[in-house]
Coordinates of C-alpha atoms and ligand atoms in Angstrom, one line a residue:
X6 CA 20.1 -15.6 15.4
X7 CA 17.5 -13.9 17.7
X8 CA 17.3 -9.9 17.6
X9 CA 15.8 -7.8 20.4
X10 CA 14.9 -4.9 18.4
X11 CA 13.6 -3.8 14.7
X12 CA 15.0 -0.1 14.5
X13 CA 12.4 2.0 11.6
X14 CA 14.3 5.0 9.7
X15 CA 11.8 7.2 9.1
X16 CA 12.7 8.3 5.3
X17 CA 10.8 11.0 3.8
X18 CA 9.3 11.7 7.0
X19 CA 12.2 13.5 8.3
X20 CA 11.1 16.0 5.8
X21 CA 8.3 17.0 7.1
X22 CA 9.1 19.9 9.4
X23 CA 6.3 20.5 11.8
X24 CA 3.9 18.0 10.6
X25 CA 6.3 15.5 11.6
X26 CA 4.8 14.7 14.8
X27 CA 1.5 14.3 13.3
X28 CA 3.4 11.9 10.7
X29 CA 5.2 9.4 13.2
X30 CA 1.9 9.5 15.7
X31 CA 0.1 8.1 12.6
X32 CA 2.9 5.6 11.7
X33 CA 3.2 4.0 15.3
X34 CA -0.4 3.8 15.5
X35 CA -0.9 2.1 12.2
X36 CA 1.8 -0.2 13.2
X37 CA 0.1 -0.6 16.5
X38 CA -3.1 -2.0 14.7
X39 CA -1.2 -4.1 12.0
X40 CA 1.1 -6.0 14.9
X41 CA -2.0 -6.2 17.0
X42 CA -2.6 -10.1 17.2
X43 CA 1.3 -9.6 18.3
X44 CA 0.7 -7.2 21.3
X45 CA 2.2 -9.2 23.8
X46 CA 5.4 -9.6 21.7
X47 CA 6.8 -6.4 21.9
X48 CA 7.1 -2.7 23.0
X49 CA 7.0 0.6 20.8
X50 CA 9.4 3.2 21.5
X51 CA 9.3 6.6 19.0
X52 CA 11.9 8.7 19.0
X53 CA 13.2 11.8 16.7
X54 CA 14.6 9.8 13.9
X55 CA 13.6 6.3 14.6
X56 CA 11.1 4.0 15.6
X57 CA 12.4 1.1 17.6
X58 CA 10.4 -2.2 18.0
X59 CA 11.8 -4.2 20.8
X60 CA 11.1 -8.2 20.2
X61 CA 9.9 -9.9 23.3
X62 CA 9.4 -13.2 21.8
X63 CA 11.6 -14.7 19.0
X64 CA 9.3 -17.0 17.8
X65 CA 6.7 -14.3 16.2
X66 CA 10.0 -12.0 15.2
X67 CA 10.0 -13.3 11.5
X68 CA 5.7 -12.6 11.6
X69 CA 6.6 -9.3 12.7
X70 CA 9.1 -8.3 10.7
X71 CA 6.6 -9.6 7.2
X72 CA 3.6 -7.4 8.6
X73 CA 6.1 -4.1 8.7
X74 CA 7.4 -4.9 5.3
X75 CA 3.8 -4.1 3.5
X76 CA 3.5 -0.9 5.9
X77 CA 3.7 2.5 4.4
X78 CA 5.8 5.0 6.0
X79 CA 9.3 4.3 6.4
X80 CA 12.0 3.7 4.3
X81 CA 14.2 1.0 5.9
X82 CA 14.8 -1.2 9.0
X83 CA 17.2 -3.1 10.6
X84 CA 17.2 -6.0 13.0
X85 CA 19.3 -5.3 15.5
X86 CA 21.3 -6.3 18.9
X87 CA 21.0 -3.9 21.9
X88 CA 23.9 -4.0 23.7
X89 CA 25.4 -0.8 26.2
X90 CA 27.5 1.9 25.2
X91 CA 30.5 0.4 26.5
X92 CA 32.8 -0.3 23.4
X93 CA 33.9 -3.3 25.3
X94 CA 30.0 -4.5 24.5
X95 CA 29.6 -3.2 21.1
X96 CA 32.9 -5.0 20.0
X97 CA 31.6 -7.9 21.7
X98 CA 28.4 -7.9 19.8
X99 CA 30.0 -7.4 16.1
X100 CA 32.1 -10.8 17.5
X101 CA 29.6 -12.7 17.7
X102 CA 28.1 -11.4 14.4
X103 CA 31.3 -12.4 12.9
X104 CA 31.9 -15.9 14.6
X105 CA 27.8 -16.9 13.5
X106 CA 28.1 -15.9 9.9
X107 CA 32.0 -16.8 9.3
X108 CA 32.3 -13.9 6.9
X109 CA 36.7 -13.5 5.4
X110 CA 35.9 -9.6 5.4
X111 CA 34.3 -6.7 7.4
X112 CA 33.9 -3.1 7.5
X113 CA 32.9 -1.0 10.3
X114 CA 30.1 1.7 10.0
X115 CA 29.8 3.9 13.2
X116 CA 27.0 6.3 13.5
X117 CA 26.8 8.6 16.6
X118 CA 23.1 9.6 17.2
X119 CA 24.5 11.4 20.6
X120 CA 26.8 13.7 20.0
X121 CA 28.0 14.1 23.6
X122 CA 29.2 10.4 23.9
X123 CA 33.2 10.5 24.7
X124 CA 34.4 9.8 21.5
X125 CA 33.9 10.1 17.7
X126 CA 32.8 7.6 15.3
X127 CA 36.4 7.6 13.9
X128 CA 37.6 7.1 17.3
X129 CA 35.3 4.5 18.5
X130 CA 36.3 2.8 15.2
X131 CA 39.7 2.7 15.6
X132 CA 38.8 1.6 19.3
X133 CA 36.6 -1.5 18.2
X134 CA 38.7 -2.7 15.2
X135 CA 41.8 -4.1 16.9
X136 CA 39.8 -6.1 19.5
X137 CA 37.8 -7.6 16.6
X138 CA 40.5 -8.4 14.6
X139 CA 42.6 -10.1 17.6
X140 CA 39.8 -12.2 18.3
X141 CA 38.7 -13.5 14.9
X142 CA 40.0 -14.6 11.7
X143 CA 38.5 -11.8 10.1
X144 CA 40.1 -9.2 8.0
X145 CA 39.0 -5.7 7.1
X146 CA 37.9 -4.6 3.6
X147 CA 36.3 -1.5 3.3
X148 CA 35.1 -1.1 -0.7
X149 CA 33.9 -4.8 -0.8
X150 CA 32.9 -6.3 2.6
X151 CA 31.3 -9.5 3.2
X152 CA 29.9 -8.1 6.4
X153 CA 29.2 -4.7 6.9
X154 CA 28.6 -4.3 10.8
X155 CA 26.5 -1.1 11.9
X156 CA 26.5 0.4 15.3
X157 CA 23.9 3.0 16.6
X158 CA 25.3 4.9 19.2
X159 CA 22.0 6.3 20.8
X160 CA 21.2 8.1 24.3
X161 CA 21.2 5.5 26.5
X162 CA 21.8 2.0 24.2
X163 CA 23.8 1.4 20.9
X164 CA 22.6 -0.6 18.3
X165 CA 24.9 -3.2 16.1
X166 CA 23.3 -4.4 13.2
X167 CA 24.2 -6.2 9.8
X168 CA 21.4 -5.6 7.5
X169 CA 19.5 -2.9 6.5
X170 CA 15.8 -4.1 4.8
X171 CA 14.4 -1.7 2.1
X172 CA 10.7 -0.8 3.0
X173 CA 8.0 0.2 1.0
X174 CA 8.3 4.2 1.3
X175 CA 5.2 6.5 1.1
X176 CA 3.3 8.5 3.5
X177 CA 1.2 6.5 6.7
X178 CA -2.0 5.6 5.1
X179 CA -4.5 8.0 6.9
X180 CA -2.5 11.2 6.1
X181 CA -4.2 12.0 3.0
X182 CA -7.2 11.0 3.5
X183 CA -9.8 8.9 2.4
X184 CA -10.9 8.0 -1.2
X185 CA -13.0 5.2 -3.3
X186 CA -11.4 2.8 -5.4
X187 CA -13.5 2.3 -8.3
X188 CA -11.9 -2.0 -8.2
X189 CA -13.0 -3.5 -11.2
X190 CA -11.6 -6.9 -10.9
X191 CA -9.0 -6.0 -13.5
X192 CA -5.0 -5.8 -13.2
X193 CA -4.8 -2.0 -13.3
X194 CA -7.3 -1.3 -10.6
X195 CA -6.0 -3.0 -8.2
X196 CA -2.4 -1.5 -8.5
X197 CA -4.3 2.2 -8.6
X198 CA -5.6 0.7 -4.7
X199 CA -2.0 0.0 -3.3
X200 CA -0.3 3.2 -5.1
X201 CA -3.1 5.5 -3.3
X202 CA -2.4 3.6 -0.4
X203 CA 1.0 4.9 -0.8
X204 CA 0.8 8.4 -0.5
X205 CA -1.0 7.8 2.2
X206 CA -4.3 7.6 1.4
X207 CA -6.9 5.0 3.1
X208 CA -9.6 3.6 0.9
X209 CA -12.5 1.5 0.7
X210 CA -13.6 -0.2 -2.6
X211 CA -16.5 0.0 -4.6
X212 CA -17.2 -3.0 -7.2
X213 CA -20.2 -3.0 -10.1
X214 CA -21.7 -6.0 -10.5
X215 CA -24.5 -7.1 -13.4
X216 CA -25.4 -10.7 -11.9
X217 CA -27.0 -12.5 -13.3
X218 CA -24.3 -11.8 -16.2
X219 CA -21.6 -11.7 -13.8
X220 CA -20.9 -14.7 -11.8
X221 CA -20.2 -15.5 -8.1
X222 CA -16.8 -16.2 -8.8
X223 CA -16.2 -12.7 -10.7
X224 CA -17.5 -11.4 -7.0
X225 CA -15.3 -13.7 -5.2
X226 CA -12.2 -12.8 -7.2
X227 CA -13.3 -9.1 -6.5
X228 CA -13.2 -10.0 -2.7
X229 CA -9.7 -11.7 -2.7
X230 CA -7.9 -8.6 -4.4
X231 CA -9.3 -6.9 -1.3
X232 CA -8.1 -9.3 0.7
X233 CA -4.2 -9.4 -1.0
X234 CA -4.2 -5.2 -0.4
X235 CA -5.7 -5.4 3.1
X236 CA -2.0 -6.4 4.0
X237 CA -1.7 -2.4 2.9
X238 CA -4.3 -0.7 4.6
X239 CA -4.1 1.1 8.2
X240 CA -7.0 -1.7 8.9
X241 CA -7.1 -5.1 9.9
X242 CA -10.3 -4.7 7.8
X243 CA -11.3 -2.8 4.2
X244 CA -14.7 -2.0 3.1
X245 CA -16.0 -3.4 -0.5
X246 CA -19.4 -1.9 -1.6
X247 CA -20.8 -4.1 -4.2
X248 CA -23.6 -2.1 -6.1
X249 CA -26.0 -4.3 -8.4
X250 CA -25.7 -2.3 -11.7
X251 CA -28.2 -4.6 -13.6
X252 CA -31.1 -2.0 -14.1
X253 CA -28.9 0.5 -15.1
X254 CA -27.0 -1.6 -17.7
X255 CA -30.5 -2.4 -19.1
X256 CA -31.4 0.7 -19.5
X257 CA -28.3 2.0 -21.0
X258 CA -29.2 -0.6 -24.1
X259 CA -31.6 1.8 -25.3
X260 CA -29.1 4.3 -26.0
X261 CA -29.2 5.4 -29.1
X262 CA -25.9 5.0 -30.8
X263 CA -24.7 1.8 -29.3
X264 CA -21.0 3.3 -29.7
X265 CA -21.7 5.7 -27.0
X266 CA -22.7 3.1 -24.7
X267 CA -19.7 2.8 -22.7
X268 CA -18.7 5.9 -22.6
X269 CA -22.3 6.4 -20.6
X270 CA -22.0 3.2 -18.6
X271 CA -18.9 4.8 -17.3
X272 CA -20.8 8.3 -16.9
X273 CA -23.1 6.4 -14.7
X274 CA -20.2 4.8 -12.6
X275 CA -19.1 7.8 -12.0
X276 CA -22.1 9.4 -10.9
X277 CA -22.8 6.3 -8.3
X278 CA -19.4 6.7 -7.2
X279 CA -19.8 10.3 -6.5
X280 CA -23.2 9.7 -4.0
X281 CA -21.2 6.6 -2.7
X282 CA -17.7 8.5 -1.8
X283 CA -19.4 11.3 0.0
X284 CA -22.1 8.9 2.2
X285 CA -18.6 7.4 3.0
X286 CA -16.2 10.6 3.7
X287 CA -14.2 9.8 0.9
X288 CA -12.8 13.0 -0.6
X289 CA -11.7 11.8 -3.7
X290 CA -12.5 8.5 -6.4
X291 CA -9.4 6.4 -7.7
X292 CA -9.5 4.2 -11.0
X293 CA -7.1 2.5 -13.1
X294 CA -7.1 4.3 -15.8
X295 CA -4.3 4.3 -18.4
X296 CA -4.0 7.1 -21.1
X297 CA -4.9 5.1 -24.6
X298 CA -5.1 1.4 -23.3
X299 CA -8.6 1.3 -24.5
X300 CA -11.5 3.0 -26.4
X301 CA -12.5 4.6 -23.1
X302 CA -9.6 5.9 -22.0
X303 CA -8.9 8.3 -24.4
X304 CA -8.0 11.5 -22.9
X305 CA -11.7 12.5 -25.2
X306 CA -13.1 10.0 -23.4
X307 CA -11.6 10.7 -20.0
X308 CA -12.9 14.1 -19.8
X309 CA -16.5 12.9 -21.0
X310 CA -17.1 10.8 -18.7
X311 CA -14.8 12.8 -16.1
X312 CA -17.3 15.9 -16.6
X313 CA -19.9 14.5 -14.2
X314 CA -17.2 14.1 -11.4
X315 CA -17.6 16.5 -8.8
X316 CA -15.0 15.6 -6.6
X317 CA -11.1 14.8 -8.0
X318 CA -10.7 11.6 -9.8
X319 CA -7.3 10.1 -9.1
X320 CA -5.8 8.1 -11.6
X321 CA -2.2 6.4 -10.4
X322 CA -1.4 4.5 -13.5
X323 CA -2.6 6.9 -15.7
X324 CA 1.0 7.3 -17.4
X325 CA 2.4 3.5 -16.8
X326 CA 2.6 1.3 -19.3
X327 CA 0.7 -2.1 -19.2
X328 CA 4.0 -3.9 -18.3
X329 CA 4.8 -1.8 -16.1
X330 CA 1.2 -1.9 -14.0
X331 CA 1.7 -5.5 -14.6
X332 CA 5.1 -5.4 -12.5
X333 CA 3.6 -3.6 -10.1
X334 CA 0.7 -6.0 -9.9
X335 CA 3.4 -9.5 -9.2
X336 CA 5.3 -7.2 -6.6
X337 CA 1.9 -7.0 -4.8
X338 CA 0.2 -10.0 -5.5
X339 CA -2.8 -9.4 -7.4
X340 CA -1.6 -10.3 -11.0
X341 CA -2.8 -13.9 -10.5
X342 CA -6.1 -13.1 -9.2
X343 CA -6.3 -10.7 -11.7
X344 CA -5.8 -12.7 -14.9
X345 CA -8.3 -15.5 -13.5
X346 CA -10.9 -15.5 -16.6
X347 CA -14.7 -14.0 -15.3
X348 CA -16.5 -11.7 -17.0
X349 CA -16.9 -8.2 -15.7
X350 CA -19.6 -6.0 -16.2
X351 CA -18.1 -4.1 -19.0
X352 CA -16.6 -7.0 -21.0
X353 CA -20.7 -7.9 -21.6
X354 CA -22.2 -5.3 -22.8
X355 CA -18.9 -3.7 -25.1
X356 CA -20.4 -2.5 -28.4
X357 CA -18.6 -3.3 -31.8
X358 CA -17.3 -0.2 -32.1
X359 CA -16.7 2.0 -29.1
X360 CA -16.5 5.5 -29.8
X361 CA -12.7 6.3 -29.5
X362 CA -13.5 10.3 -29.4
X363 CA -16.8 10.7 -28.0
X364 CA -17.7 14.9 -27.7
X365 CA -19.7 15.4 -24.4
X366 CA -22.8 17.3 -25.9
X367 CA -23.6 13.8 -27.8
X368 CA -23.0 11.8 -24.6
X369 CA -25.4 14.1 -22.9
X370 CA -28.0 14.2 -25.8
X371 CA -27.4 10.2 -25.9
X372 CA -28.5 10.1 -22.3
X373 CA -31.2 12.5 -21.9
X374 CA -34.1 10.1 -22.9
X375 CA -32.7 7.3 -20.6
X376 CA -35.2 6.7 -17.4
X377 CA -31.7 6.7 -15.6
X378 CA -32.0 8.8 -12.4
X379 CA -34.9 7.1 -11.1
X380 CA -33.1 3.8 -11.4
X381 CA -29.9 5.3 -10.1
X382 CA -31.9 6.8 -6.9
X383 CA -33.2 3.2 -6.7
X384 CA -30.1 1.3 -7.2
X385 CA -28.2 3.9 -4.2
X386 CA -31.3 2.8 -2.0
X387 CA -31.7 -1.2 -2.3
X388 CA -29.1 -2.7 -4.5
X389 CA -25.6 -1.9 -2.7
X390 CA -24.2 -4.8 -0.4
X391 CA -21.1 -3.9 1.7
X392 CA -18.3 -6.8 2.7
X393 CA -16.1 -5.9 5.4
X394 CA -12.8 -8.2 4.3
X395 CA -9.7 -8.9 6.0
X396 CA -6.5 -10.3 5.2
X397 CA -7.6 -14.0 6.4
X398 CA -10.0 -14.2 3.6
X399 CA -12.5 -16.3 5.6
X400 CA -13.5 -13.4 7.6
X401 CA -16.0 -12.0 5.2
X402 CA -19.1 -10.2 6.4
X403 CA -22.5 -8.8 4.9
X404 CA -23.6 -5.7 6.2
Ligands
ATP26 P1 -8.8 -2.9 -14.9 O1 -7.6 -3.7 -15.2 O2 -8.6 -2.2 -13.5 O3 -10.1 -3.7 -15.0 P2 -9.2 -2.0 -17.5 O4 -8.0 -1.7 -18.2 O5 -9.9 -3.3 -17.7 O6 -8.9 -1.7 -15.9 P3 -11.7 -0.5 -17.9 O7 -12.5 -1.8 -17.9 O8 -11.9 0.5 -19.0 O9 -10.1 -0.7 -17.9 O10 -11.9 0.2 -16.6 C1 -11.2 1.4 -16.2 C2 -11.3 1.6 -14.7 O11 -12.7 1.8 -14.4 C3 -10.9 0.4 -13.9 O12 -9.5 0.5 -13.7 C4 -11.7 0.6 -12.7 O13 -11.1 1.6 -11.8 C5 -13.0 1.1 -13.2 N1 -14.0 0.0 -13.5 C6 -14.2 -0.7 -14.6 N2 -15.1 -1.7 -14.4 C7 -15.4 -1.6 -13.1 C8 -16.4 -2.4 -12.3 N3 -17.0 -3.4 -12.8 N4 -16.5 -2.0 -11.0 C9 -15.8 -1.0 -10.5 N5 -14.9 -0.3 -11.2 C10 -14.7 -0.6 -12.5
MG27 MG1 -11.6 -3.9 -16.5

């Protein structure tokens, strides 16, 4: 069946109080720039508690209806049937619901947005019920319905609907802010990306590569978990900085106690992170971190290598369990990317025995002698590439 219009409840929104408007602006235009390819296929209309997306062309409806499910923002919608606010119309409408899907038993739901229409919902119910029941087979069950049959009474339409799709929730990305997602190629990173994303946050992605130890493929599989959370974003496009850490991880082989050496590799992708999010306007720097999944993330080891963070390090899956970060990671897509077997820069160059504790005054003795701020300044002048990457994969760029 065709639908002329995709009505958007708002959800948490609603909560807002004045910030609201700021809130829905944001969602429509993010919506806007997600259906764009679609912009001759239908018309935007916002109102107080909804957002109504009126389908000009059947054909793209599914298309449209796909894109909105990965947008953050909202947290259901409906396709619906916009008919007038003559009962006569409405009960026509939840007719032919009835005589396409052949369900044995309905139930009415009413739901009077304006409250000066002539009757009540209880009134238009008992209004609309005998005229569908005299002209189907139908009968009514209110506890365990086949078809439950909604109508919207609005200002100036009403709305009859069947189904209600769960969105995804969250804030508009763009509300919070901007960070850097420290992607590692990993399961947990990308998950941290498309949480962040949730509340509302926009990102763009910075990757540490140590070619010629890490291969072109560990790049490209970098570049398609951009491309599987683009979907996400309040972009067509996402920005992945890839910075050559080769020097650096050289360097950091003259450490001392080779225990400590991850702990300070981390130290250092922190520190790169920190120049990088501020060239880029990011106010804060996401990881996947889990509390006690590995040596280095310890909460001894989170707050050594935390300590030379300026700005706030966001970690979403700091309290989820593997399996659960995993679920997270099918819902979205990345898992199977994720699990494809490269190398990444750490996996190389783990010691025997990482340092499970590691105390900050021995990470910063351990690093003192290191020639690593010259090769930092130099790696933040001549070894960062940037790929702009959309959700078509083929669309990379260098820049
Ligand atoms: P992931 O599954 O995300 O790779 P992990 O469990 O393997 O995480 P670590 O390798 O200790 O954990 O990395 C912790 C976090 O540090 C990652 O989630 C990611 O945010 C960041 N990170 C690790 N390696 C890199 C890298 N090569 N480039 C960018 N960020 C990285
Ligand atoms: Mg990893």
């Amino acid at each position: 069946m065709n639908f002329d219009v995709i009505l958007i409840r708002y959800g948490e929104l609603t909560t807002k109080g004045k910030n609201r408007i700021d809130f829905t602006t944001l969602l429509v235009n993010n919506v806007k720039k997600k259906l764009h390819q679609f912009k001759e296929d239908f018309l935007i209309k916002k109102e107080f508690d909804r957002l109504f997306i009126e389908l000009l062309n059947p054909s793209s409806s599914s298309t449209i209806v796909a894109i909105l499910q990965k947008i953050f923002g909202f947290s259901s919608m409906s396709l619906a049937k916009k008919v007038s606010r003559q009962p006569i119309d409405m009960a026509e409408q939840a007719i032919a619901f009835i005589n396409y899907y052949q369900p044995q038993t309905f139930k009415l739901e009413i739901r009077r947005n304006d409250k000066t229409y002539q009757a009540t919902s209880t009134e238009l119910k008992q209004m609309l019920a005998p005229i569908i029941l005299k002209n189907t087979e139908v009968k009514v069950d209110i506890h365990h319905p086949e078809m439950q049959i909604d109508i919207e009474v609005r200002k100036y339409f009403s709305y009859v609907f069947i189904n209600q799709m769960t969105a995804l929730g969250g804030l508009p990305v763009g509300i919070s802010g901007k960070g850097l997602v420290m992607l590692s190629g990993g399961i947990d990173s990308p998950v941290a990306a498309f949480l962040t994303m949730k509340r509302g946050m926009s990102v763009e992605y910075l990757h540490f590569a140590t070619p010629p130890h890490t291969s072109k493929e560990a790049l490209a599989k970098v570049k398609t978990l951009v491309q599987k959370l683009t979907p996400y974003a309040n972009n067509q496009t996402q920005r992945l900085h890839v910075v050559n850490f080769s020097m650096l991880q050289h360097e950091l082989m003259h450490i001392p106690e080779p225990s400590y050496r991850i702990t300070i590799m981390r130290r250092m992708f922190y520190r790169i992170a920190n120049i990088l999010a501020r060239q880029y306007h990011c106010q804060a720097i996401i990881t996947g971190e889990s509390l006690g999944q590995v040596a280095s993330q310890t909460i001894e080891s989170i707050n050594t290598i935390n300590d030379v963070s300026s700005l706030s390090v966001l970690r979403p899956v700091i309290c989820f369990d593997k399996n659960e970060i995993i679920k997270i990671a099918k819902d979205i897509d990345t898992y199977e990317t994720s699990i494809l077997p490269f190398e990444d820069c750490c996996s190389l160059f783990v010691p025997k025995n990482p340092i499970i504790k590691p105390k900050l005054a021995v990470a910063e003795e351990q690093e003192k002698d290191l020639m690593w701020e010259d090769i930092l300044n130099v790696i933040i002048e001549k070894s960062i590439v940037t790929y702009t990457i959309g959700s078509y994969g083929e669309n990379y760029e260098k820049s």
